[in-house]
Amino acid sequence: MIRVINSILFSSSFPAGGGRDRPICPSGSLSDKNVYDWSSEDEEQDGRARPVQVLLVKDDHTFELDEAALSRILLSEKVRDREVVAISVAGAFRKGKSFLMDFMLRYMYNHASDVWLGDANEPLTGFSWRGGSERETTGIQIWSEVFLVDKPDKTKVYNISQNIQEDDLQHLQLFTEYGRLAMEETFLKPFQSMIFLVRDWSFPYEFPYGQEGGMKFLEKRLKISENQHEELQNVRKHIHSCFTNISCFLMPHPGLKVATNPHFDGRIKEIDGEFINNLKLLVPWLLSPGNIDVKEINGSKITCRGLVEYFKAYIKIYQGEELPHPKSMLQATAEANNLAAVAAAKDLYNKKMEEVCGGDRPFLAPSELQARHGVIREEALQLFRGVKKMGGEEFSRRYLQQLEGEIDEVFVQYIKHNDSKNIFHAARTPATLFVVIFVMYVAAGITGFVGVDIIASLCNMILGLALITLCTWAYIRYSGEYRELGAVIDQVAGALWDQRPQKDKCLTATIDSKHANSLVRDEQRLAWKTGESRRTQQGEWLKAGV
């Protein structure tokens, strides 16, 4: 059975670490935002929100993650470091998930109003939906606008038609098995909120519509009895142990016009009144900030940036034709958990280094830059070590090494950026070329004066070449064109510039060597003279008869 997920993303109005911002409430009606064929070019032109397919189901039944589209949404500057929740509706196709999500969107755009459902004659827009027996959406779609609220959550809505059957509970077996392994690793409940939304509930005389009737019905369905099969008992036990909060909501049928009219476009006036009354209770109950909690994995709150890492980690294990083993899911979670910590630590390093030597900061002495880098690098590593991570210390060590390597690579770029602000460093290439021109001019004059015409011609040729190179370099710097050629000129000039210190070192080494040899010879001469003096004195003693 193919299960499709539609999601709305929420981000906290509090950055992941503290400081409070004012919540941002999107303005405009949902009908202004209805465009389905989404691309970055369209977004740049009109800026309208729309559903985005981030997980594609290919013809060979494999999955493909649209990482670029996901990053455009989750890594935007205003949300990437904020705590996140995905309100997702999962279930079999043709069960009205997109239909329900569009009412959630209406609430998010108009929740300040008591009449958030809008005009009764207004068509329902947002996620693409239609009636009929053929599926409309596959994979995972998310809304391109992230809503900022005071208190986010991670809530999963399990969309079920008419009743909660045993096979519906069996579909949670993979989650419960993963949860069992995850609890062995972290001793925490792996999932937070699960809501069973039973659509087209046909027995209101047994259990009334709404949350209250749903909770009584769910309690009966998840009750464990001695005459149940052991596997069914285990599923129920695991469901209770894996989710922090489990609830249920019973929804009536939306009416025959919705089910049988091929031209139905979501107008409220054509939907059954009982359905609308319960919809007004369901959506605020799901999305009200007072009813939701921050999404956590292994006790750590997840940011939009971290959610991208989890997407990338999970897509790897779903590439095969078979459903992944729960152990593989656990390992993918641990990998994403560590990669999210790496991203957070690296982001801290970049922010602090930008404050030290960013684009608007003046040139910093290399020794001071190195010292500040060492302090900030250690802060970033401490941040990584302090994040709760799955997999254990041995598993996290390679990600720590990855972080150290990436920080060192970034530091090299900061060194180059800082050096470019040094006026003497920037003038090194023209200064070197001017020296070459001057030396060749003098050498050409002297050699021409003494009659060595071949050497004079060679010096003049080098002089002309250096002059052309200087003019070319000046044009490249002015126009910004042929940057690769400019880089080659800078490298050659840098190599010539660096020859002077090398010569100084050689000269110093030669002087030191000559001085050392001189000292050795003086010591040998002194020792020889001392020996001669002693032999002369001994001869005189012998002559005196001593």
Coordinates of C-alpha atoms in Angstrom, one line a residue:
M1 CA 0.0 0.0 0.0
I2 CA 1.5 3.4 -1.1
R3 CA 1.3 6.0 1.7
V4 CA 1.6 9.6 0.8
I5 CA 2.6 12.4 3.2
N6 CA 1.7 16.1 3.0
S7 CA 3.4 18.4 5.4
I8 CA 3.1 21.9 6.8
L9 CA 6.3 23.2 8.4
F10 CA 6.3 25.4 11.5
S11 CA 9.2 27.2 13.1
S12 CA 9.5 28.6 16.5
S13 CA 9.6 32.4 16.9
F14 CA 12.5 31.7 19.3
P15 CA 15.9 30.9 17.8
A16 CA 17.4 27.6 18.8
G17 CA 19.5 28.8 21.6
G18 CA 17.6 31.6 23.1
G19 CA 16.9 35.2 22.0
R20 CA 13.2 36.0 21.3
D21 CA 11.9 37.5 18.1
R22 CA 8.4 38.7 17.5
P23 CA 6.3 36.0 15.7
I24 CA 5.8 36.6 12.1
C25 CA 2.3 36.0 10.8
P26 CA 2.0 35.6 7.0
S27 CA -0.4 38.0 5.4
G28 CA -2.7 37.5 2.4
S29 CA -5.4 35.0 1.6
L30 CA -4.6 31.4 0.6
S31 CA -6.3 31.9 -2.7
D32 CA -3.5 34.3 -3.7
K33 CA -1.0 31.6 -3.2
N34 CA -2.4 28.8 -5.4
V35 CA 0.3 27.7 -7.9
Y36 CA 1.3 24.1 -8.3
D37 CA 4.1 24.0 -10.8
W38 CA 6.9 25.3 -8.5
S39 CA 10.4 26.2 -9.4
S40 CA 13.0 28.6 -8.0
E41 CA 12.5 30.9 -11.0
D42 CA 8.8 31.1 -10.4
E43 CA 9.4 31.8 -6.7
E44 CA 11.8 34.6 -7.5
Q45 CA 9.3 36.2 -9.9
D46 CA 6.1 36.2 -7.7
G47 CA 7.2 35.1 -4.2
R48 CA 4.0 33.1 -3.8
A49 CA 3.8 30.1 -1.5
R50 CA 2.8 26.7 -3.0
P51 CA 3.2 22.9 -2.4
V52 CA 6.7 21.6 -3.2
Q53 CA 7.5 18.0 -4.0
V54 CA 10.6 17.1 -2.0
L55 CA 10.4 13.3 -2.3
L56 CA 9.8 11.9 -5.7
V57 CA 8.7 8.4 -6.5
K58 CA 10.3 7.3 -9.7
D59 CA 9.0 4.8 -12.2
D60 CA 11.3 2.0 -10.9
H61 CA 9.7 2.5 -7.4
T62 CA 12.8 4.1 -5.9
F63 CA 12.8 7.5 -4.2
E64 CA 14.7 10.7 -5.0
L65 CA 15.1 13.6 -2.7
D66 CA 14.9 17.1 -4.3
E67 CA 17.6 18.5 -2.0
A68 CA 17.7 21.9 -3.7
A69 CA 14.0 22.5 -3.2
L70 CA 14.2 21.3 0.4
S71 CA 17.2 23.6 1.1
R72 CA 15.5 26.6 -0.4
I73 CA 12.7 26.3 2.1
L74 CA 14.5 25.1 5.3
L75 CA 17.8 26.9 4.9
S76 CA 16.4 30.4 4.4
E77 CA 18.0 32.9 6.7
K78 CA 14.9 33.6 8.8
V79 CA 14.1 30.0 9.7
R80 CA 17.3 27.8 9.4
D81 CA 18.3 28.1 13.1
R82 CA 14.8 27.9 14.5
E83 CA 13.2 24.9 16.1
V84 CA 10.9 23.1 13.7
V85 CA 7.8 20.9 13.5
A86 CA 6.3 19.1 10.5
I87 CA 2.6 18.6 10.8
S88 CA 2.2 15.7 8.5
V89 CA -0.8 13.7 7.3
A90 CA 0.0 10.1 6.2
G91 CA -2.2 7.4 4.8
A92 CA -3.3 5.5 1.8
F93 CA -4.0 7.4 -1.4
R94 CA -7.5 8.8 -2.2
K95 CA -8.3 9.3 1.6
G96 CA -8.6 13.1 1.5
K97 CA -5.2 14.1 3.0
S98 CA -4.6 17.1 0.7
F99 CA -8.2 18.1 1.3
L100 CA -7.6 18.2 5.0
M101 CA -4.2 20.0 4.7
D102 CA -5.8 22.8 2.7
F103 CA -8.2 23.6 5.6
M104 CA -5.1 23.6 7.9
L105 CA -3.5 26.2 5.6
R106 CA -6.6 28.3 5.7
Y107 CA -6.4 28.3 9.5
M108 CA -2.7 29.2 9.5
Y109 CA -3.3 32.2 7.2
N110 CA -6.4 33.4 8.9
H111 CA -6.2 32.0 12.5
A112 CA -6.5 35.5 14.0
S113 CA -10.1 35.6 12.6
D114 CA -13.0 33.7 14.1
V115 CA -14.2 32.9 10.6
W116 CA -10.9 31.3 9.4
L117 CA -12.8 29.0 7.1
G118 CA -13.4 31.9 4.8
D119 CA -16.2 32.6 2.3
A120 CA -18.6 29.7 1.8
N121 CA -18.4 30.3 -2.0
E122 CA -14.6 30.3 -2.1
P123 CA -12.9 27.2 -3.8
L124 CA -10.5 25.3 -1.6
T125 CA -6.9 25.8 -2.8
G126 CA -3.4 24.9 -1.6
F127 CA -2.3 21.3 -2.1
S128 CA -3.5 19.9 -5.3
W129 CA -6.5 17.6 -4.8
R130 CA -9.5 16.3 -6.7
G131 CA -12.2 13.7 -6.5
G132 CA -12.2 10.3 -8.2
S133 CA -10.5 7.0 -7.8
E134 CA -7.1 7.8 -9.3
R135 CA -4.3 9.1 -7.0
E136 CA -3.4 12.8 -7.3
T137 CA -0.2 13.1 -5.3
T138 CA 2.7 10.7 -4.5
G139 CA 5.8 10.9 -2.3
I140 CA 6.1 13.8 0.1
Q141 CA 5.0 17.4 -0.5
I142 CA 5.6 20.3 1.8
W143 CA 4.2 23.9 1.8
S144 CA 6.9 26.3 0.6
E145 CA 6.2 28.8 3.3
V146 CA 7.4 28.0 6.9
F147 CA 5.0 29.5 9.5
L148 CA 6.4 31.1 12.6
V149 CA 4.6 30.5 15.8
D150 CA 5.3 30.9 19.5
K151 CA 5.5 27.2 20.3
P152 CA 6.1 24.6 17.6
D153 CA 5.5 20.8 17.6
K154 CA 6.0 17.6 15.8
T155 CA 2.6 15.9 15.3
K156 CA 1.9 13.0 13.0
V157 CA -1.7 12.5 11.8
Y158 CA -2.5 9.0 10.8
N159 CA -5.4 9.4 8.3
I160 CA -7.7 6.4 8.4
S161 CA -10.9 5.8 6.7
Q162 CA -14.1 4.7 8.6
N163 CA -12.4 2.6 11.3
I164 CA -9.2 1.6 13.0
Q165 CA -8.6 -2.0 11.7
E166 CA -5.9 -4.5 12.8
D167 CA -4.0 -3.9 9.5
D168 CA -3.8 -0.2 10.3
L169 CA -2.1 -1.0 13.6
Q170 CA 0.2 -3.5 11.8
H171 CA 1.4 -0.7 9.5
L172 CA 2.8 0.9 12.6
Q173 CA 4.9 -2.3 13.3
L174 CA 8.0 -0.8 11.6
F175 CA 7.7 2.4 13.7
T176 CA 7.3 0.4 16.9
E177 CA 10.2 -1.9 16.1
Y178 CA 12.4 1.2 15.4
G179 CA 11.1 2.7 18.6
R180 CA 12.1 -0.4 20.6
L181 CA 15.7 -0.2 19.3
A182 CA 15.8 3.5 19.7
M183 CA 14.8 3.2 23.4
E184 CA 17.5 0.7 24.0
E185 CA 20.0 3.3 22.7
T186 CA 18.6 6.5 24.3
F187 CA 16.1 5.3 27.0
L188 CA 13.7 8.0 25.7
K189 CA 10.4 7.7 23.8
P190 CA 11.4 8.1 20.1
F191 CA 8.1 9.7 19.0
Q192 CA 6.0 12.5 20.4
S193 CA 2.4 12.9 19.2
M194 CA 0.4 10.5 17.1
I195 CA -3.2 11.4 16.2
F196 CA -5.5 8.8 14.6
L197 CA -7.9 10.7 12.4
V198 CA -10.8 8.4 11.5
R199 CA -12.5 9.9 8.5
D200 CA -16.1 9.1 7.5
W201 CA -17.0 7.7 10.9
S202 CA -20.2 5.8 10.6
F203 CA -21.1 4.9 14.2
P204 CA -21.7 8.1 16.1
Y205 CA -24.3 6.3 18.2
E206 CA -21.5 4.2 19.7
F207 CA -18.7 6.8 19.9
P208 CA -19.7 10.4 19.1
Y209 CA -17.7 12.6 16.7
G210 CA -14.8 14.6 17.9
Q211 CA -11.9 14.1 20.3
E212 CA -13.9 12.8 23.3
G213 CA -15.5 10.0 21.3
G214 CA -12.2 9.3 19.5
M215 CA -10.3 8.8 22.8
K216 CA -12.9 6.3 24.1
F217 CA -12.8 4.5 20.8
L218 CA -9.0 4.5 20.7
E219 CA -8.8 3.2 24.3
K220 CA -11.0 0.3 23.2
R221 CA -8.9 -0.5 20.1
L222 CA -5.6 -0.4 21.9
K223 CA -6.8 -2.3 24.9
I224 CA -4.7 -5.4 25.6
S225 CA -6.5 -8.6 26.6
E226 CA -5.4 -12.1 27.4
N227 CA -7.2 -13.7 24.5
Q228 CA -5.3 -11.6 21.9
H229 CA -2.5 -13.1 19.8
E230 CA 0.9 -12.3 21.2
E231 CA 1.9 -10.3 18.2
L232 CA -1.2 -8.1 18.5
Q233 CA -0.4 -7.5 22.2
N234 CA 3.2 -6.6 21.3
V235 CA 2.1 -4.0 18.7
R236 CA -0.2 -2.4 21.3
K237 CA 2.4 -2.3 24.0
H238 CA 5.0 -0.9 21.6
I239 CA 2.6 1.8 20.4
H240 CA 2.1 3.0 24.0
S241 CA 5.8 2.9 24.7
C242 CA 6.9 4.7 21.6
F243 CA 4.7 7.7 21.6
T244 CA 4.6 10.4 24.3
N245 CA 1.0 11.3 23.4
I246 CA -1.6 9.3 21.5
S247 CA -5.0 10.6 20.6
C248 CA -7.9 10.1 18.2
F249 CA -10.5 12.2 16.5
L250 CA -13.6 10.9 14.8
M251 CA -14.8 12.9 11.7
P252 CA -18.1 12.5 9.9
H253 CA -18.5 12.0 6.2
P254 CA -18.3 15.4 4.3
G255 CA -21.5 14.6 2.3
L256 CA -22.7 13.1 -0.9
K257 CA -22.0 16.2 -2.9
V258 CA -18.4 15.9 -2.1
A259 CA -18.2 12.2 -2.9
T260 CA -20.2 12.2 -6.1
N261 CA -20.0 15.6 -7.7
P262 CA -17.0 15.5 -10.2
H263 CA -17.0 19.3 -10.3
F264 CA -16.7 19.8 -6.6
D265 CA -14.0 22.4 -5.9
G266 CA -14.0 22.6 -2.1
R267 CA -16.7 25.3 -1.6
I268 CA -17.8 25.1 2.0
K269 CA -21.5 25.6 1.1
E270 CA -21.5 22.2 -0.6
I271 CA -20.0 20.3 2.4
D272 CA -22.2 18.7 5.0
G273 CA -22.7 21.0 8.1
E274 CA -21.8 18.2 10.6
F275 CA -18.4 17.9 8.9
I276 CA -17.8 21.7 9.0
N277 CA -18.7 21.8 12.7
N278 CA -16.2 19.1 13.6
L279 CA -13.6 20.6 11.2
K280 CA -13.8 23.9 13.2
L281 CA -12.9 21.8 16.3
L282 CA -10.2 19.6 14.7
V283 CA -8.0 22.1 13.0
P284 CA -7.5 24.5 15.9
W285 CA -7.1 21.5 18.2
L286 CA -4.3 20.3 16.0
L287 CA -2.5 23.6 15.3
S288 CA -3.1 25.7 18.4
P289 CA 0.3 26.7 20.0
G290 CA -1.0 25.7 23.4
N291 CA -1.5 22.1 22.3
I292 CA 1.9 21.4 20.8
D293 CA 5.5 20.8 21.9
V294 CA 8.9 21.3 20.3
K295 CA 10.1 18.4 18.2
E296 CA 12.9 16.4 19.8
I297 CA 15.1 13.5 18.8
N298 CA 17.1 11.9 21.6
G299 CA 16.2 14.8 23.9
S300 CA 17.6 17.4 21.5
K301 CA 15.4 20.0 19.8
I302 CA 15.5 19.9 16.0
T303 CA 16.1 23.0 13.9
C304 CA 15.2 23.5 10.2
R305 CA 18.9 23.0 9.4
G306 CA 18.9 19.8 11.3
L307 CA 15.7 18.6 9.5
V308 CA 17.5 18.8 6.2
E309 CA 20.2 16.5 7.5
Y310 CA 17.6 13.9 8.6
F311 CA 16.0 14.0 5.2
K312 CA 19.4 13.3 3.5
A313 CA 20.2 10.5 5.9
Y314 CA 16.9 8.7 5.6
I315 CA 16.7 8.9 1.8
K316 CA 19.9 6.8 1.6
I317 CA 18.3 3.8 3.4
Y318 CA 15.2 3.9 1.2
Q319 CA 17.0 3.6 -2.1
G320 CA 16.6 -0.2 -2.3
E321 CA 13.6 -2.1 -3.4
E322 CA 12.9 -3.6 0.1
L323 CA 11.8 -1.8 3.2
P324 CA 14.8 -0.9 5.3
H325 CA 15.4 -2.8 8.6
P326 CA 14.8 -0.8 11.8
K327 CA 18.5 -1.1 12.6
S328 CA 19.3 0.7 9.4
M329 CA 16.7 3.4 10.3
L330 CA 18.3 3.8 13.8
Q331 CA 21.8 4.1 12.2
A332 CA 20.5 6.7 9.8
T333 CA 19.0 8.6 12.7
A334 CA 22.3 8.5 14.5
E335 CA 24.1 9.7 11.4
A336 CA 21.7 12.6 10.9
N337 CA 21.9 13.4 14.5
N338 CA 25.7 13.8 14.3
L339 CA 25.6 15.6 11.0
A340 CA 23.2 18.1 12.4
A341 CA 25.6 18.7 15.3
V342 CA 28.4 19.2 12.9
A343 CA 26.4 21.7 10.9
A344 CA 25.5 23.6 14.1
A345 CA 29.1 23.7 15.3
K346 CA 30.4 24.8 11.9
D347 CA 27.8 27.5 11.7
L348 CA 28.9 28.8 15.1
Y349 CA 32.5 28.9 13.9
N350 CA 31.6 30.8 10.8
K351 CA 29.5 33.3 12.6
K352 CA 32.3 34.1 15.2
M353 CA 35.0 34.2 12.6
E354 CA 32.9 36.6 10.5
E355 CA 32.8 38.9 13.5
V356 CA 36.6 38.6 13.8
C357 CA 37.7 38.9 10.1
G358 CA 34.6 39.1 8.0
G359 CA 34.1 41.3 5.0
D360 CA 33.6 44.5 6.9
R361 CA 36.4 43.9 9.4
P362 CA 39.8 45.4 9.0
F363 CA 43.1 43.5 8.5
L364 CA 44.1 41.4 11.5
A365 CA 47.7 40.4 12.3
P366 CA 48.3 36.8 11.3
S367 CA 49.3 35.8 14.9
E368 CA 46.2 37.3 16.3
L369 CA 44.0 35.6 13.7
Q370 CA 45.6 32.3 14.5
A371 CA 45.0 32.8 18.3
R372 CA 41.3 33.8 17.7
H373 CA 40.8 30.8 15.4
G374 CA 42.1 28.5 18.1
V375 CA 39.7 29.8 20.7
I376 CA 36.7 29.8 18.4
R377 CA 37.6 26.4 17.0
E378 CA 37.6 25.0 20.5
E379 CA 34.1 26.6 21.2
A380 CA 32.8 24.9 18.1
L381 CA 34.2 21.5 19.1
Q382 CA 32.7 21.9 22.6
L383 CA 29.3 22.7 21.1
F384 CA 29.5 19.4 19.1
R385 CA 30.6 17.4 22.1
G386 CA 27.8 19.0 24.2
V387 CA 24.9 18.0 21.8
K388 CA 23.1 14.8 22.7
K389 CA 23.9 12.3 20.0
M390 CA 23.0 8.8 19.2
G391 CA 25.4 6.0 18.3
G392 CA 27.9 6.4 21.2
E393 CA 31.3 8.0 21.5
E394 CA 33.0 5.8 19.0
F395 CA 30.4 6.4 16.3
S396 CA 30.6 10.2 16.9
R397 CA 34.4 10.3 16.8
R398 CA 34.6 10.3 13.0
Y399 CA 32.1 13.2 12.8
L400 CA 34.2 15.1 15.2
Q401 CA 37.2 14.5 12.9
Q402 CA 35.1 15.6 10.0
L403 CA 34.2 18.8 11.8
E404 CA 37.9 19.5 12.7
G405 CA 38.9 19.0 9.0
E406 CA 36.1 21.2 7.7
I407 CA 36.9 24.0 10.2
D408 CA 40.6 23.8 9.2
E409 CA 39.7 24.1 5.5
V410 CA 37.4 27.1 6.2
F411 CA 40.2 28.7 8.3
V412 CA 42.5 28.6 5.2
Q413 CA 39.9 30.6 3.3
Y414 CA 39.7 33.1 6.2
I415 CA 43.5 33.5 6.1
K416 CA 43.4 34.3 2.4
H417 CA 40.5 36.7 2.9
N418 CA 42.3 38.4 5.7
D419 CA 45.6 38.7 3.6
S420 CA 43.7 40.3 0.8
K421 CA 42.9 43.2 3.1
N422 CA 46.6 43.8 3.7
I423 CA 47.6 46.8 1.5
F424 CA 51.2 45.5 1.1
H425 CA 49.9 42.0 0.2
A426 CA 47.5 43.5 -2.4
A427 CA 50.4 45.6 -3.8
R428 CA 52.8 42.7 -4.0
T429 CA 52.1 41.8 -7.6
P430 CA 52.6 45.3 -9.1
A431 CA 55.6 46.0 -6.8
T432 CA 57.2 42.8 -8.0
L433 CA 56.6 43.6 -11.6
F434 CA 57.9 47.2 -11.1
V435 CA 61.1 45.8 -9.6
V436 CA 61.6 43.4 -12.5
I437 CA 61.0 46.3 -15.0
F438 CA 63.5 48.5 -13.1
V439 CA 66.2 45.8 -12.8
M440 CA 65.9 44.8 -16.4
Y441 CA 66.0 48.5 -17.5
V442 CA 69.3 49.0 -15.5
A443 CA 70.7 45.7 -16.7
A444 CA 69.9 46.4 -20.3
G445 CA 71.6 49.8 -20.0
I446 CA 74.8 48.5 -18.5
T447 CA 75.1 45.5 -20.8
G448 CA 74.4 47.7 -23.8
F449 CA 77.0 50.2 -22.6
V450 CA 79.7 47.6 -22.3
G451 CA 78.8 46.0 -25.7
V452 CA 77.1 42.8 -24.6
D453 CA 74.2 43.3 -27.0
I454 CA 72.7 39.8 -26.7
I455 CA 72.2 40.2 -22.9
A456 CA 70.9 43.7 -23.4
S457 CA 68.3 42.4 -25.9
L458 CA 67.3 39.6 -23.5
C459 CA 66.8 42.2 -20.7
N460 CA 64.8 44.4 -23.0
M461 CA 62.6 41.5 -23.9
I462 CA 62.0 40.6 -20.3
L463 CA 61.3 44.3 -19.5
G464 CA 58.7 44.4 -22.3
L465 CA 57.1 41.2 -21.1
A466 CA 56.9 42.5 -17.5
L467 CA 55.4 45.8 -18.7
I468 CA 52.7 43.9 -20.8
T469 CA 52.0 41.7 -17.8
L470 CA 51.6 44.7 -15.5
C471 CA 49.1 46.3 -17.9
T472 CA 47.2 43.1 -18.2
W473 CA 47.0 42.6 -14.5
A474 CA 45.8 46.2 -14.0
Y475 CA 43.0 45.6 -16.6
I476 CA 42.0 42.3 -15.0
R477 CA 41.8 44.0 -11.6
Y478 CA 39.7 46.9 -13.0
S479 CA 37.3 44.9 -15.2
G480 CA 37.0 41.6 -13.3
E481 CA 37.4 39.6 -16.5
Y482 CA 40.0 36.8 -17.1
R483 CA 40.2 36.1 -13.4
E484 CA 42.1 32.8 -14.0
L485 CA 44.8 34.6 -15.9
G486 CA 45.0 37.2 -13.0
A487 CA 45.4 34.4 -10.5
V488 CA 48.3 32.9 -12.6
I489 CA 50.0 36.4 -12.7
D490 CA 49.6 36.7 -8.9
Q491 CA 51.1 33.2 -8.3
V492 CA 54.1 34.0 -10.5
A493 CA 54.7 37.3 -8.8
G494 CA 54.3 35.7 -5.4
A495 CA 56.9 33.1 -6.3
L496 CA 59.3 35.8 -7.4
W497 CA 58.6 37.8 -4.2
D498 CA 59.2 34.8 -2.1
Q499 CA 62.7 34.3 -3.6
R500 CA 64.1 37.2 -1.7
P501 CA 63.6 35.6 1.8
Q502 CA 65.0 32.4 0.4
K503 CA 68.1 34.2 -0.8
D504 CA 68.4 35.8 2.6
K505 CA 68.2 32.5 4.3
C506 CA 70.8 31.0 2.0
L507 CA 73.1 34.0 2.6
T508 CA 72.6 33.7 6.3
A509 CA 73.3 30.0 6.2
T510 CA 76.4 30.6 4.2
I511 CA 77.7 33.3 6.5
D512 CA 76.9 31.1 9.5
S513 CA 78.8 28.2 7.9
K514 CA 81.8 30.3 7.1
H515 CA 81.8 31.7 10.6
A516 CA 81.6 28.2 12.1
N517 CA 84.4 27.0 9.8
S518 CA 86.5 30.0 10.9
L519 CA 85.9 29.2 14.5
V520 CA 87.0 25.6 14.0
R521 CA 90.2 26.7 12.2
D522 CA 91.0 29.2 15.0
E523 CA 90.5 26.6 17.6
Q524 CA 92.8 24.2 15.7
R525 CA 95.4 26.9 15.2
L526 CA 95.2 27.7 19.0
A527 CA 95.5 24.1 19.9
W528 CA 98.6 23.7 17.6
K529 CA 100.2 26.8 19.1
T530 CA 99.5 25.5 22.6
G531 CA 101.1 22.2 21.8
E532 CA 104.2 23.9 20.3
S533 CA 104.6 26.1 23.4
R534 CA 104.4 23.1 25.7
R535 CA 107.1 21.2 23.7
T536 CA 109.4 24.2 23.7
Q537 CA 109.0 24.6 27.5
Q538 CA 109.7 20.9 28.0
G539 CA 112.9 21.2 25.9
E540 CA 114.1 24.1 28.0
W541 CA 113.5 22.1 31.2
L542 CA 115.6 19.2 29.9
K543 CA 118.4 21.6 29.0
A544 CA 118.3 23.0 32.6
G545 CA 118.5 19.5 34.0
V546 CA 115.1 19.6 35.6

